[in-house]
Amino acid sequence: MPTTRRPGASAARASLTVTAAKALAQEFAVEIASGVLELAGASATDRAYALDRHWRNVRVHSLHDPARWKYVRLGNHTLHGTRPPRLGVLL
């Protein structure tokens, strides 16, 4: 007996999987970059190392594409079965 598939179900599943991975990676990246600065101290900002640029880049990306909205989308799907939008980004 053939199974009936909902249109776009696999795309929604893929979108939610990527959303979860991006949210988690974003949080880890900020934590790791902050830890590097704590470990290296003030010398991390020296032009020879310029490790602070990694922290700045991570922060800019995390503010541009915030994880909190990804968690809202994941939560809505988990609790209510709401599928992500088919077009655009998950805000």
PDB file with one MODEL, atoms N, CA, C and O in Angstrom:
MODEL        1
ATOM      1  N   MET A   1       0.844  -1.165   0.000  1.00  0.00           N
ATOM      2  CA  MET A   1       0.000   0.000   0.000  1.00  0.00           C
ATOM      3  C   MET A   1       0.898   1.240   0.000  1.00  0.00           C
ATOM      4  O   MET A   1       1.783   1.353   0.848  1.00  0.00           O
ATOM      5  N   PRO A   2       0.685   2.172  -0.938  1.00  0.00           N
ATOM      6  CA  PRO A   2       1.529   3.368  -0.998  1.00  0.00           C
ATOM      7  C   PRO A   2       1.259   4.283   0.188  1.00  0.00           C
ATOM      8  O   PRO A   2       0.129   4.416   0.657  1.00  0.00           O
ATOM      9  N   THR A   3       2.340   4.911   0.659  1.00  0.00           N
ATOM     10  CA  THR A   3       2.202   5.844   1.775  1.00  0.00           C
ATOM     11  C   THR A   3       1.971   7.244   1.220  1.00  0.00           C
ATOM     12  O   THR A   3       2.521   7.616   0.183  1.00  0.00           O
ATOM     13  N   THR A   4       1.170   7.992   1.911  1.00  0.00           N
ATOM     14  CA  THR A   4       0.895   9.366   1.501  1.00  0.00           C
ATOM     15  C   THR A   4       1.881  10.275   2.215  1.00  0.00           C
ATOM     16  O   THR A   4       1.979  10.275   3.442  1.00  0.00           O
ATOM     17  N   ARG A   5       2.604  11.046   1.424  1.00  0.00           N
ATOM     18  CA  ARG A   5       3.571  11.992   1.991  1.00  0.00           C
ATOM     19  C   ARG A   5       2.995  13.388   1.931  1.00  0.00           C
ATOM     20  O   ARG A   5       2.349  13.778   0.958  1.00  0.00           O
ATOM     21  N   ARG A   6       3.241  14.121   2.977  1.00  0.00           N
ATOM     22  CA  ARG A   6       2.818  15.516   2.975  1.00  0.00           C
ATOM     23  C   ARG A   6       3.789  16.294   2.095  1.00  0.00           C
ATOM     24  O   ARG A   6       5.001  16.106   2.202  1.00  0.00           O
ATOM     25  N   PRO A   7       3.283  17.155   1.238  1.00  0.00           N
ATOM     26  CA  PRO A   7       4.177  17.949   0.391  1.00  0.00           C
ATOM     27  C   PRO A   7       5.089  18.834   1.241  1.00  0.00           C
ATOM     28  O   PRO A   7       4.622  19.534   2.140  1.00  0.00           O
ATOM     29  N   GLY A   8       6.356  18.798   0.959  1.00  0.00           N
ATOM     30  CA  GLY A   8       7.317  19.642   1.670  1.00  0.00           C
ATOM     31  C   GLY A   8       7.760  19.116   3.019  1.00  0.00           C
ATOM     32  O   GLY A   8       8.497  19.798   3.731  1.00  0.00           O
ATOM     33  N   ALA A   9       7.328  17.918   3.389  1.00  0.00           N
ATOM     34  CA  ALA A   9       7.686  17.393   4.711  1.00  0.00           C
ATOM     35  C   ALA A   9       9.187  17.183   4.844  1.00  0.00           C
ATOM     36  O   ALA A   9       9.765  17.490   5.887  1.00  0.00           O
ATOM     37  N   SER A  10       9.820  16.666   3.804  1.00  0.00           N
ATOM     38  CA  SER A  10      11.258  16.429   3.899  1.00  0.00           C
ATOM     39  C   SER A  10      12.029  17.753   3.913  1.00  0.00           C
ATOM     40  O   SER A  10      13.058  17.868   4.578  1.00  0.00           O
ATOM     41  N   ALA A  11      11.532  18.740   3.185  1.00  0.00           N
ATOM     42  CA  ALA A  11      12.178  20.058   3.195  1.00  0.00           C
ATOM     43  C   ALA A  11      12.041  20.693   4.574  1.00  0.00           C
ATOM     44  O   ALA A  11      12.982  21.312   5.070  1.00  0.00           O
ATOM     45  N   ALA A  12      10.876  20.544   5.193  1.00  0.00           N
ATOM     46  CA  ALA A  12      10.664  21.094   6.534  1.00  0.00           C
ATOM     47  C   ALA A  12      11.570  20.404   7.537  1.00  0.00           C
ATOM     48  O   ALA A  12      12.165  21.057   8.395  1.00  0.00           O
ATOM     49  N   ARG A  13      11.678  19.081   7.431  1.00  0.00           N
ATOM     50  CA  ARG A  13      12.545  18.318   8.341  1.00  0.00           C
ATOM     51  C   ARG A  13      14.002  18.762   8.183  1.00  0.00           C
ATOM     52  O   ARG A  13      14.711  18.947   9.172  1.00  0.00           O
ATOM     53  N   ALA A  14      14.436  18.931   6.943  1.00  0.00           N
ATOM     54  CA  ALA A  14      15.817  19.377   6.691  1.00  0.00           C
ATOM     55  C   ALA A  14      16.035  20.782   7.237  1.00  0.00           C
ATOM     56  O   ALA A  14      17.076  21.069   7.829  1.00  0.00           O
ATOM     57  N   SER A  15      15.058  21.650   7.039  1.00  0.00           N
ATOM     58  CA  SER A  15      15.166  23.026   7.518  1.00  0.00           C
ATOM     59  C   SER A  15      15.269  23.070   9.036  1.00  0.00           C
ATOM     60  O   SER A  15      16.064  23.833   9.584  1.00  0.00           O
ATOM     61  N   LEU A  16      14.475  22.261   9.711  1.00  0.00           N
ATOM     62  CA  LEU A  16      14.518  22.230  11.169  1.00  0.00           C
ATOM     63  C   LEU A  16      15.820  21.633  11.689  1.00  0.00           C
ATOM     64  O   LEU A  16      16.330  22.066  12.723  1.00  0.00           O
ATOM     65  N   THR A  17      16.358  20.653  10.989  1.00  0.00           N
ATOM     66  CA  THR A  17      17.641  20.057  11.386  1.00  0.00           C
ATOM     67  C   THR A  17      18.763  21.078  11.254  1.00  0.00           C
ATOM     68  O   THR A  17      19.609  21.196  12.140  1.00  0.00           O
ATOM     69  N   VAL A  18      18.771  21.808  10.157  1.00  0.00           N
ATOM     70  CA  VAL A  18      19.794  22.846   9.945  1.00  0.00           C
ATOM     71  C   VAL A  18      19.628  23.956  10.981  1.00  0.00           C
ATOM     72  O   VAL A  18      20.615  24.476  11.500  1.00  0.00           O
ATOM     73  N   THR A  19      18.384  24.316  11.279  1.00  0.00           N
ATOM     74  CA  THR A  19      18.118  25.350  12.275  1.00  0.00           C
ATOM     75  C   THR A  19      18.679  24.956  13.637  1.00  0.00           C
ATOM     76  O   THR A  19      19.310  25.770  14.311  1.00  0.00           O
ATOM     77  N   ALA A  20      18.450  23.717  14.039  1.00  0.00           N
ATOM     78  CA  ALA A  20      18.958  23.242  15.328  1.00  0.00           C
ATOM     79  C   ALA A  20      20.486  23.266  15.351  1.00  0.00           C
ATOM     80  O   ALA A  20      21.088  23.682  16.341  1.00  0.00           O
ATOM     81  N   ALA A  21      21.106  22.822  14.268  1.00  0.00           N
ATOM     82  CA  ALA A  21      22.571  22.803  14.199  1.00  0.00           C
ATOM     83  C   ALA A  21      23.143  24.218  14.248  1.00  0.00           C
ATOM     84  O   ALA A  21      24.131  24.460  14.941  1.00  0.00           O
ATOM     85  N   LYS A  22      22.532  25.154  13.518  1.00  0.00           N
ATOM     86  CA  LYS A  22      23.026  26.527  13.506  1.00  0.00           C
ATOM     87  C   LYS A  22      22.884  27.187  14.867  1.00  0.00           C
ATOM     88  O   LYS A  22      23.782  27.906  15.306  1.00  0.00           O
ATOM     89  N   ALA A  23      21.767  26.950  15.536  1.00  0.00           N
ATOM     90  CA  ALA A  23      21.554  27.560  16.852  1.00  0.00           C
ATOM     91  C   ALA A  23      22.590  27.060  17.852  1.00  0.00           C
ATOM     92  O   ALA A  23      23.165  27.845  18.606  1.00  0.00           O
ATOM     93  N   LEU A  24      22.820  25.769  17.854  1.00  0.00           N
ATOM     94  CA  LEU A  24      23.784  25.195  18.790  1.00  0.00           C
ATOM     95  C   LEU A  24      25.214  25.640  18.456  1.00  0.00           C
ATOM     96  O   LEU A  24      25.977  26.004  19.350  1.00  0.00           O
ATOM     97  N   ALA A  25      25.570  25.610  17.178  1.00  0.00           N
ATOM     98  CA  ALA A  25      26.914  26.024  16.760  1.00  0.00           C
ATOM     99  C   ALA A  25      27.160  27.485  17.094  1.00  0.00           C
ATOM    100  O   ALA A  25      28.263  27.861  17.489  1.00  0.00           O
ATOM    101  N   GLN A  26      26.139  28.300  16.936  1.00  0.00           N
ATOM    102  CA  GLN A  26      26.279  29.723  17.233  1.00  0.00           C
ATOM    103  C   GLN A  26      26.576  29.948  18.714  1.00  0.00           C
ATOM    104  O   GLN A  26      27.439  30.754  19.061  1.00  0.00           O
ATOM    105  N   GLU A  27      25.875  29.248  19.569  1.00  0.00           N
ATOM    106  CA  GLU A  27      26.117  29.399  21.005  1.00  0.00           C
ATOM    107  C   GLU A  27      27.504  28.899  21.393  1.00  0.00           C
ATOM    108  O   GLU A  27      28.191  29.527  22.199  1.00  0.00           O
ATOM    109  N   PHE A  28      27.911  27.780  20.827  1.00  0.00           N
ATOM    110  CA  PHE A  28      29.247  27.251  21.109  1.00  0.00           C
ATOM    111  C   PHE A  28      30.326  28.196  20.600  1.00  0.00           C
ATOM    112  O   PHE A  28      31.336  28.400  21.274  1.00  0.00           O
ATOM    113  N   ALA A  29      30.126  28.772  19.424  1.00  0.00           N
ATOM    114  CA  ALA A  29      31.133  29.661  18.840  1.00  0.00           C
ATOM    115  C   ALA A  29      31.381  30.870  19.732  1.00  0.00           C
ATOM    116  O   ALA A  29      32.529  31.255  19.957  1.00  0.00           O
ATOM    117  N   VAL A  30      30.310  31.469  20.239  1.00  0.00           N
ATOM    118  CA  VAL A  30      30.462  32.633  21.121  1.00  0.00           C
ATOM    119  C   VAL A  30      31.191  32.226  22.400  1.00  0.00           C
ATOM    120  O   VAL A  30      32.082  32.933  22.871  1.00  0.00           O
ATOM    121  N   GLU A  31      30.804  31.087  22.950  1.00  0.00           N
ATOM    122  CA  GLU A  31      31.433  30.613  24.181  1.00  0.00           C
ATOM    123  C   GLU A  31      32.917  30.296  23.969  1.00  0.00           C
ATOM    124  O   GLU A  31      33.754  30.649  24.799  1.00  0.00           O
ATOM    125  N   ILE A  32      33.232  29.643  22.879  1.00  0.00           N
ATOM    126  CA  ILE A  32      34.624  29.281  22.589  1.00  0.00           C
ATOM    127  C   ILE A  32      35.472  30.524  22.332  1.00  0.00           C
ATOM    128  O   ILE A  32      36.576  30.646  22.863  1.00  0.00           O
ATOM    129  N   ALA A  33      34.954  31.453  21.513  1.00  0.00           N
ATOM    130  CA  ALA A  33      35.711  32.671  21.221  1.00  0.00           C
ATOM    131  C   ALA A  33      35.949  33.484  22.488  1.00  0.00           C
ATOM    132  O   ALA A  33      37.025  34.055  22.666  1.00  0.00           O
ATOM    133  N   SER A  34      34.962  33.539  23.362  1.00  0.00           N
ATOM    134  CA  SER A  34      35.140  34.251  24.632  1.00  0.00           C
ATOM    135  C   SER A  34      36.173  33.551  25.508  1.00  0.00           C
ATOM    136  O   SER A  34      36.982  34.207  26.163  1.00  0.00           O
ATOM    137  N   GLY A  35      36.144  32.227  25.518  1.00  0.00           N
ATOM    138  CA  GLY A  35      37.117  31.455  26.291  1.00  0.00           C
ATOM    139  C   GLY A  35      38.538  31.663  25.817  1.00  0.00           C
ATOM    140  O   GLY A  35      39.465  31.730  26.624  1.00  0.00           O
ATOM    141  N   VAL A  36      38.717  31.766  24.494  1.00  0.00           N
ATOM    142  CA  VAL A  36      40.055  32.011  23.944  1.00  0.00           C
ATOM    143  C   VAL A  36      40.582  33.357  24.436  1.00  0.00           C
ATOM    144  O   VAL A  36      41.749  33.470  24.811  1.00  0.00           O
ATOM    145  N   LEU A  37      39.729  34.367  24.435  1.00  0.00           N
ATOM    146  CA  LEU A  37      40.164  35.684  24.915  1.00  0.00           C
ATOM    147  C   LEU A  37      40.489  35.643  26.404  1.00  0.00           C
ATOM    148  O   LEU A  37      41.448  36.272  26.851  1.00  0.00           O
ATOM    149  N   GLU A  38      39.698  34.910  27.164  1.00  0.00           N
ATOM    150  CA  GLU A  38      39.980  34.792  28.602  1.00  0.00           C
ATOM    151  C   GLU A  38      41.304  34.085  28.846  1.00  0.00           C
ATOM    152  O   GLU A  38      42.085  34.496  29.705  1.00  0.00           O
ATOM    153  N   LEU A  39      41.554  33.031  28.096  1.00  0.00           N
ATOM    154  CA  LEU A  39      42.800  32.282  28.257  1.00  0.00           C
ATOM    155  C   LEU A  39      44.021  33.098  27.851  1.00  0.00           C
ATOM    156  O   LEU A  39      45.036  33.108  28.548  1.00  0.00           O
ATOM    157  N   ALA A  40      43.912  33.777  26.724  1.00  0.00           N
ATOM    158  CA  ALA A  40      45.064  34.505  26.188  1.00  0.00           C
ATOM    159  C   ALA A  40      45.273  35.842  26.879  1.00  0.00           C
ATOM    160  O   ALA A  40      46.380  36.380  26.866  1.00  0.00           O
ATOM    161  N   GLY A  41      44.231  36.378  27.476  1.00  0.00           N
ATOM    162  CA  GLY A  41      44.360  37.664  28.157  1.00  0.00           C
ATOM    163  C   GLY A  41      44.462  38.821  27.179  1.00  0.00           C
ATOM    164  O   GLY A  41      44.063  38.718  26.019  1.00  0.00           O
ATOM    165  N   ALA A  42      45.001  39.919  27.672  1.00  0.00           N
ATOM    166  CA  ALA A  42      45.078  41.140  26.870  1.00  0.00           C
ATOM    167  C   ALA A  42      45.950  40.976  25.629  1.00  0.00           C
ATOM    168  O   ALA A  42      45.754  41.678  24.637  1.00  0.00           O
ATOM    169  N   SER A  43      46.906  40.060  25.677  1.00  0.00           N
ATOM    170  CA  SER A  43      47.781  39.875  24.504  1.00  0.00           C
ATOM    171  C   SER A  43      47.018  39.311  23.299  1.00  0.00           C
ATOM    172  O   SER A  43      47.517  39.370  22.176  1.00  0.00           O
ATOM    173  N   ALA A  44      45.828  38.771  23.517  1.00  0.00           N
ATOM    174  CA  ALA A  44      45.030  38.241  22.407  1.00  0.00           C
ATOM    175  C   ALA A  44      44.627  39.336  21.428  1.00  0.00           C
ATOM    176  O   ALA A  44      44.378  39.074  20.251  1.00  0.00           O
ATOM    177  N   THR A  45      44.565  40.574  21.934  1.00  0.00           N
ATOM    178  CA  THR A  45      44.177  41.678  21.060  1.00  0.00           C
ATOM    179  C   THR A  45      45.371  42.304  20.345  1.00  0.00           C
ATOM    180  O   THR A  45      45.195  43.212  19.532  1.00  0.00           O
ATOM    181  N   ASP A  46      46.566  41.840  20.632  1.00  0.00           N
ATOM    182  CA  ASP A  46      47.771  42.340  19.968  1.00  0.00           C
ATOM    183  C   ASP A  46      47.647  42.131  18.460  1.00  0.00           C
ATOM    184  O   ASP A  46      47.132  41.105  18.016  1.00  0.00           O
ATOM    185  N   ARG A  47      48.109  43.083  17.685  1.00  0.00           N
ATOM    186  CA  ARG A  47      48.021  42.971  16.221  1.00  0.00           C
ATOM    187  C   ARG A  47      48.705  41.722  15.682  1.00  0.00           C
ATOM    188  O   ARG A  47      48.310  41.198  14.640  1.00  0.00           O
ATOM    189  N   ALA A  48      49.696  41.256  16.364  1.00  0.00           N
ATOM    190  CA  ALA A  48      50.414  40.062  15.895  1.00  0.00           C
ATOM    191  C   ALA A  48      49.505  38.828  15.931  1.00  0.00           C
ATOM    192  O   ALA A  48      49.648  37.919  15.113  1.00  0.00           O
ATOM    193  N   TYR A  49      48.567  38.806  16.890  1.00  0.00           N
ATOM    194  CA  TYR A  49      47.665  37.654  17.020  1.00  0.00           C
ATOM    195  C   TYR A  49      46.254  37.982  16.537  1.00  0.00           C
ATOM    196  O   TYR A  49      45.627  37.177  15.848  1.00  0.00           O
ATOM    197  N   ALA A  50      45.766  39.141  16.892  1.00  0.00           N
ATOM    198  CA  ALA A  50      44.435  39.636  16.496  1.00  0.00           C
ATOM    199  C   ALA A  50      43.333  38.608  16.724  1.00  0.00           C
ATOM    200  O   ALA A  50      42.434  38.456  15.898  1.00  0.00           O
ATOM    201  N   LEU A  51      43.409  37.906  17.851  1.00  0.00           N
ATOM    202  CA  LEU A  51      42.394  36.907  18.151  1.00  0.00           C
ATOM    203  C   LEU A  51      41.036  37.524  18.454  1.00  0.00           C
ATOM    204  O   LEU A  51      40.011  36.849  18.352  1.00  0.00           O
ATOM    205  N   ASP A  52      41.019  38.797  18.824  1.00  0.00           N
ATOM    206  CA  ASP A  52      39.752  39.453  19.119  1.00  0.00           C
ATOM    207  C   ASP A  52      38.861  39.552  17.886  1.00  0.00           C
ATOM    208  O   ASP A  52      37.643  39.669  18.020  1.00  0.00           O
ATOM    209  N   ARG A  53      39.434  39.511  16.707  1.00  0.00           N
ATOM    210  CA  ARG A  53      38.619  39.597  15.490  1.00  0.00           C
ATOM    211  C   ARG A  53      37.696  38.387  15.359  1.00  0.00           C
ATOM    212  O   ARG A  53      36.595  38.498  14.818  1.00  0.00           O
ATOM    213  N   HIS A  54      38.141  37.240  15.852  1.00  0.00           N
ATOM    214  CA  HIS A  54      37.286  36.048  15.786  1.00  0.00           C
ATOM    215  C   HIS A  54      36.079  36.216  16.706  1.00  0.00           C
ATOM    216  O   HIS A  54      34.957  35.860  16.343  1.00  0.00           O
ATOM    217  N   TRP A  55      36.315  36.755  17.887  1.00  0.00           N
ATOM    218  CA  TRP A  55      35.212  37.004  18.806  1.00  0.00           C
ATOM    219  C   TRP A  55      34.234  38.004  18.192  1.00  0.00           C
ATOM    220  O   TRP A  55      33.020  37.804  18.236  1.00  0.00           O
ATOM    221  N   ARG A  56      34.775  39.086  17.616  1.00  0.00           N
ATOM    222  CA  ARG A  56      33.921  40.101  16.986  1.00  0.00           C
ATOM    223  C   ARG A  56      33.106  39.503  15.841  1.00  0.00           C
ATOM    224  O   ARG A  56      31.910  39.767  15.721  1.00  0.00           O
ATOM    225  N   ASN A  57      33.752  38.702  15.007  1.00  0.00           N
ATOM    226  CA  ASN A  57      33.036  38.092  13.876  1.00  0.00           C
ATOM    227  C   ASN A  57      31.907  37.182  14.354  1.00  0.00           C
ATOM    228  O   ASN A  57      30.807  37.216  13.803  1.00  0.00           O
ATOM    229  N   VAL A  58      32.171  36.379  15.365  1.00  0.00           N
ATOM    230  CA  VAL A  58      31.150  35.485  15.909  1.00  0.00           C
ATOM    231  C   VAL A  58      29.990  36.296  16.478  1.00  0.00           C
ATOM    232  O   VAL A  58      28.828  35.964  16.246  1.00  0.00           O
ATOM    233  N   ARG A  59      30.297  37.349  17.215  1.00  0.00           N
ATOM    234  CA  ARG A  59      29.243  38.175  17.801  1.00  0.00           C
ATOM    235  C   ARG A  59      28.396  38.851  16.725  1.00  0.00           C
ATOM    236  O   ARG A  59      27.170  38.892  16.830  1.00  0.00           O
ATOM    237  N   VAL A  60      29.047  39.377  15.697  1.00  0.00           N
ATOM    238  CA  VAL A  60      28.287  40.028  14.626  1.00  0.00           C
ATOM    239  C   VAL A  60      27.354  39.027  13.954  1.00  0.00           C
ATOM    240  O   VAL A  60      26.189  39.339  13.711  1.00  0.00           O
ATOM    241  N   HIS A  61      27.842  37.848  13.657  1.00  0.00           N
ATOM    242  CA  HIS A  61      26.996  36.833  13.029  1.00  0.00           C
ATOM    243  C   HIS A  61      25.870  36.396  13.963  1.00  0.00           C
ATOM    244  O   HIS A  61      24.747  36.164  13.514  1.00  0.00           O
ATOM    245  N   SER A  62      26.163  36.284  15.254  1.00  0.00           N
ATOM    246  CA  SER A  62      25.129  35.843  16.187  1.00  0.00           C
ATOM    247  C   SER A  62      24.054  36.912  16.375  1.00  0.00           C
ATOM    248  O   SER A  62      22.900  36.582  16.651  1.00  0.00           O
ATOM    249  N   LEU A  63      24.410  38.175  16.230  1.00  0.00           N
ATOM    250  CA  LEU A  63      23.416  39.237  16.343  1.00  0.00           C
ATOM    251  C   LEU A  63      22.623  39.396  15.052  1.00  0.00           C
ATOM    252  O   LEU A  63      21.451  39.772  15.078  1.00  0.00           O
ATOM    253  N   HIS A  64      23.258  39.112  13.940  1.00  0.00           N
ATOM    254  CA  HIS A  64      22.592  39.222  12.633  1.00  0.00           C
ATOM    255  C   HIS A  64      21.573  38.105  12.434  1.00  0.00           C
ATOM    256  O   HIS A  64      20.526  38.327  11.826  1.00  0.00           O
ATOM    257  N   ASP A  65      21.860  36.938  12.926  1.00  0.00           N
ATOM    258  CA  ASP A  65      21.006  35.761  12.751  1.00  0.00           C
ATOM    259  C   ASP A  65      20.835  35.095  14.111  1.00  0.00           C
ATOM    260  O   ASP A  65      21.421  34.041  14.359  1.00  0.00           O
ATOM    261  N   PRO A  66      20.026  35.705  15.009  1.00  0.00           N
ATOM    262  CA  PRO A  66      19.980  35.271  16.403  1.00  0.00           C
ATOM    263  C   PRO A  66      19.437  33.863  16.622  1.00  0.00           C
ATOM    264  O   PRO A  66      18.471  33.443  15.984  1.00  0.00           O
ATOM    265  N   ALA A  67      20.079  33.148  17.536  1.00  0.00           N
ATOM    266  CA  ALA A  67      19.680  31.775  17.869  1.00  0.00           C
ATOM    267  C   ALA A  67      18.327  31.749  18.559  1.00  0.00           C
ATOM    268  O   ALA A  67      17.590  30.772  18.426  1.00  0.00           O
ATOM    269  N   ARG A  68      17.988  32.791  19.288  1.00  0.00           N
ATOM    270  CA  ARG A  68      16.729  32.755  20.052  1.00  0.00           C
ATOM    271  C   ARG A  68      15.517  32.563  19.140  1.00  0.00           C
ATOM    272  O   ARG A  68      14.547  31.912  19.529  1.00  0.00           O
ATOM    273  N   TRP A  69      15.567  33.128  17.919  1.00  0.00           N
ATOM    274  CA  TRP A  69      14.438  32.937  17.005  1.00  0.00           C
ATOM    275  C   TRP A  69      14.426  31.525  16.440  1.00  0.00           C
ATOM    276  O   TRP A  69      13.368  30.994  16.101  1.00  0.00           O
ATOM    277  N   LYS A  70      15.586  30.928  16.341  1.00  0.00           N
ATOM    278  CA  LYS A  70      15.654  29.539  15.887  1.00  0.00           C
ATOM    279  C   LYS A  70      15.011  28.624  16.934  1.00  0.00           C
ATOM    280  O   LYS A  70      14.306  27.675  16.592  1.00  0.00           O
ATOM    281  N   TYR A  71      15.258  28.918  18.197  1.00  0.00           N
ATOM    282  CA  TYR A  71      14.655  28.116  19.264  1.00  0.00           C
ATOM    283  C   TYR A  71      13.135  28.293  19.297  1.00  0.00           C
ATOM    284  O   TYR A  71      12.409  27.345  19.595  1.00  0.00           O
ATOM    285  N   VAL A  72      12.656  29.489  18.997  1.00  0.00           N
ATOM    286  CA  VAL A  72      11.210  29.725  18.921  1.00  0.00           C
ATOM    287  C   VAL A  72      10.607  28.867  17.812  1.00  0.00           C
ATOM    288  O   VAL A  72       9.575  28.225  18.009  1.00  0.00           O
ATOM    289  N   ARG A  73      11.253  28.858  16.650  1.00  0.00           N
ATOM    290  CA  ARG A  73      10.759  28.069  15.512  1.00  0.00           C
ATOM    291  C   ARG A  73      10.777  26.575  15.851  1.00  0.00           C
ATOM    292  O   ARG A  73       9.821  25.856  15.560  1.00  0.00           O
ATOM    293  N   LEU A  74      11.860  26.117  16.464  1.00  0.00           N
ATOM    294  CA  LEU A  74      11.948  24.705  16.853  1.00  0.00           C
ATOM    295  C   LEU A  74      10.893  24.355  17.901  1.00  0.00           C
ATOM    296  O   LEU A  74      10.279  23.290  17.838  1.00  0.00           O
ATOM    297  N   GLY A  75      10.686  25.249  18.857  1.00  0.00           N
ATOM    298  CA  GLY A  75       9.688  25.015  19.892  1.00  0.00           C
ATOM    299  C   GLY A  75       8.274  24.975  19.329  1.00  0.00           C
ATOM    300  O   GLY A  75       7.468  24.131  19.720  1.00  0.00           O
ATOM    301  N   ASN A  76       7.972  25.898  18.402  1.00  0.00           N
ATOM    302  CA  ASN A  76       6.652  25.890  17.772  1.00  0.00           C
ATOM    303  C   ASN A  76       6.410  24.602  17.007  1.00  0.00           C
ATOM    304  O   ASN A  76       5.299  24.071  16.999  1.00  0.00           O
ATOM    305  N   HIS A  77       7.443  24.111  16.371  1.00  0.00           N
ATOM    306  CA  HIS A  77       7.292  22.845  15.645  1.00  0.00           C
ATOM    307  C   HIS A  77       7.083  21.684  16.622  1.00  0.00           C
ATOM    308  O   HIS A  77       6.217  20.835  16.413  1.00  0.00           O
ATOM    309  N   THR A  78       7.876  21.659  17.674  1.00  0.00           N
ATOM    310  CA  THR A  78       7.779  20.569  18.647  1.00  0.00           C
ATOM    311  C   THR A  78       6.434  20.567  19.369  1.00  0.00           C
ATOM    312  O   THR A  78       5.821  19.512  19.535  1.00  0.00           O
ATOM    313  N   LEU A  79       5.976  21.732  19.795  1.00  0.00           N
ATOM    314  CA  LEU A  79       4.754  21.812  20.588  1.00  0.00           C
ATOM    315  C   LEU A  79       3.470  21.826  19.763  1.00  0.00           C
ATOM    316  O   LEU A  79       2.453  21.261  20.164  1.00  0.00           O
ATOM    317  N   HIS A  80       3.534  22.484  18.599  1.00  0.00           N
ATOM    318  CA  HIS A  80       2.308  22.695  17.835  1.00  0.00           C
ATOM    319  C   HIS A  80       2.327  22.079  16.437  1.00  0.00           C
ATOM    320  O   HIS A  80       1.316  22.098  15.735  1.00  0.00           O
ATOM    321  N   GLY A  81       3.474  21.532  16.034  1.00  0.00           N
ATOM    322  CA  GLY A  81       3.571  20.955  14.695  1.00  0.00           C
ATOM    323  C   GLY A  81       3.673  21.986  13.590  1.00  0.00           C
ATOM    324  O   GLY A  81       3.478  21.663  12.419  1.00  0.00           O
ATOM    325  N   THR A  82       3.976  23.226  13.951  1.00  0.00           N
ATOM    326  CA  THR A  82       4.101  24.296  12.965  1.00  0.00           C
ATOM    327  C   THR A  82       5.339  24.073  12.115  1.00  0.00           C
ATOM    328  O   THR A  82       6.445  23.932  12.637  1.00  0.00           O
ATOM    329  N   ARG A  83       5.148  24.042  10.807  1.00  0.00           N
ATOM    330  CA  ARG A  83       6.293  23.848   9.908  1.00  0.00           C
ATOM    331  C   ARG A  83       6.965  25.182   9.621  1.00  0.00           C
ATOM    332  O   ARG A  83       6.313  26.225   9.656  1.00  0.00           O
ATOM    333  N   PRO A  84       8.262  25.157   9.340  1.00  0.00           N
ATOM    334  CA  PRO A  84       8.981  26.408   9.046  1.00  0.00           C
ATOM    335  C   PRO A  84       8.522  26.956   7.697  1.00  0.00           C
ATOM    336  O   PRO A  84       7.957  26.227   6.883  1.00  0.00           O
ATOM    337  N   PRO A  85       8.772  28.250   7.468  1.00  0.00           N
ATOM    338  CA  PRO A  85       8.393  28.835   6.177  1.00  0.00           C
ATOM    339  C   PRO A  85       9.168  28.174   5.043  1.00  0.00           C
ATOM    340  O   PRO A  85      10.319  27.775   5.219  1.00  0.00           O
ATOM    341  N   ARG A  86       8.545  28.062   3.900  1.00  0.00           N
ATOM    342  CA  ARG A  86       9.207  27.415   2.757  1.00  0.00           C
ATOM    343  C   ARG A  86      10.237  28.321   2.110  1.00  0.00           C
ATOM    344  O   ARG A  86      11.194  27.835   1.507  1.00  0.00           O
ATOM    345  N   LEU A  87      10.061  29.606   2.224  1.00  0.00           N
ATOM    346  CA  LEU A  87      10.983  30.561   1.608  1.00  0.00           C
ATOM    347  C   LEU A  87      11.557  31.463   2.676  1.00  0.00           C
ATOM    348  O   LEU A  87      10.922  31.707   3.703  1.00  0.00           O
ATOM    349  N   GLY A  88      12.736  31.951   2.440  1.00  0.00           N
ATOM    350  CA  GLY A  88      13.339  32.886   3.380  1.00  0.00           C
ATOM    351  C   GLY A  88      14.146  32.186   4.458  1.00  0.00           C
ATOM    352  O   GLY A  88      14.384  30.979   4.412  1.00  0.00           O
ATOM    353  N   VAL A  89      14.549  32.973   5.409  1.00  0.00           N
ATOM    354  CA  VAL A  89      15.370  32.450   6.503  1.00  0.00           C
ATOM    355  C   VAL A  89      14.509  32.240   7.726  1.00  0.00           C
ATOM    356  O   VAL A  89      13.415  32.794   7.833  1.00  0.00           O
ATOM    357  N   LEU A  90      15.008  31.437   8.648  1.00  0.00           N
ATOM    358  CA  LEU A  90      14.295  31.221   9.894  1.00  0.00           C
ATOM    359  C   LEU A  90      14.663  32.306  10.872  1.00  0.00           C
ATOM    360  O   LEU A  90      15.726  32.265  11.492  1.00  0.00           O
ATOM    361  N   LEU A  91      13.797  33.262  11.006  1.00  0.00           N
ATOM    362  CA  LEU A  91      14.039  34.358  11.948  1.00  0.00           C
ATOM    363  C   LEU A  91      13.341  34.095  13.244  1.00  0.00           C
ATOM    364  O   LEU A  91      13.425  34.906  14.167  1.00  0.00           O
TER     365      LEU A  91
ENDMDL
END
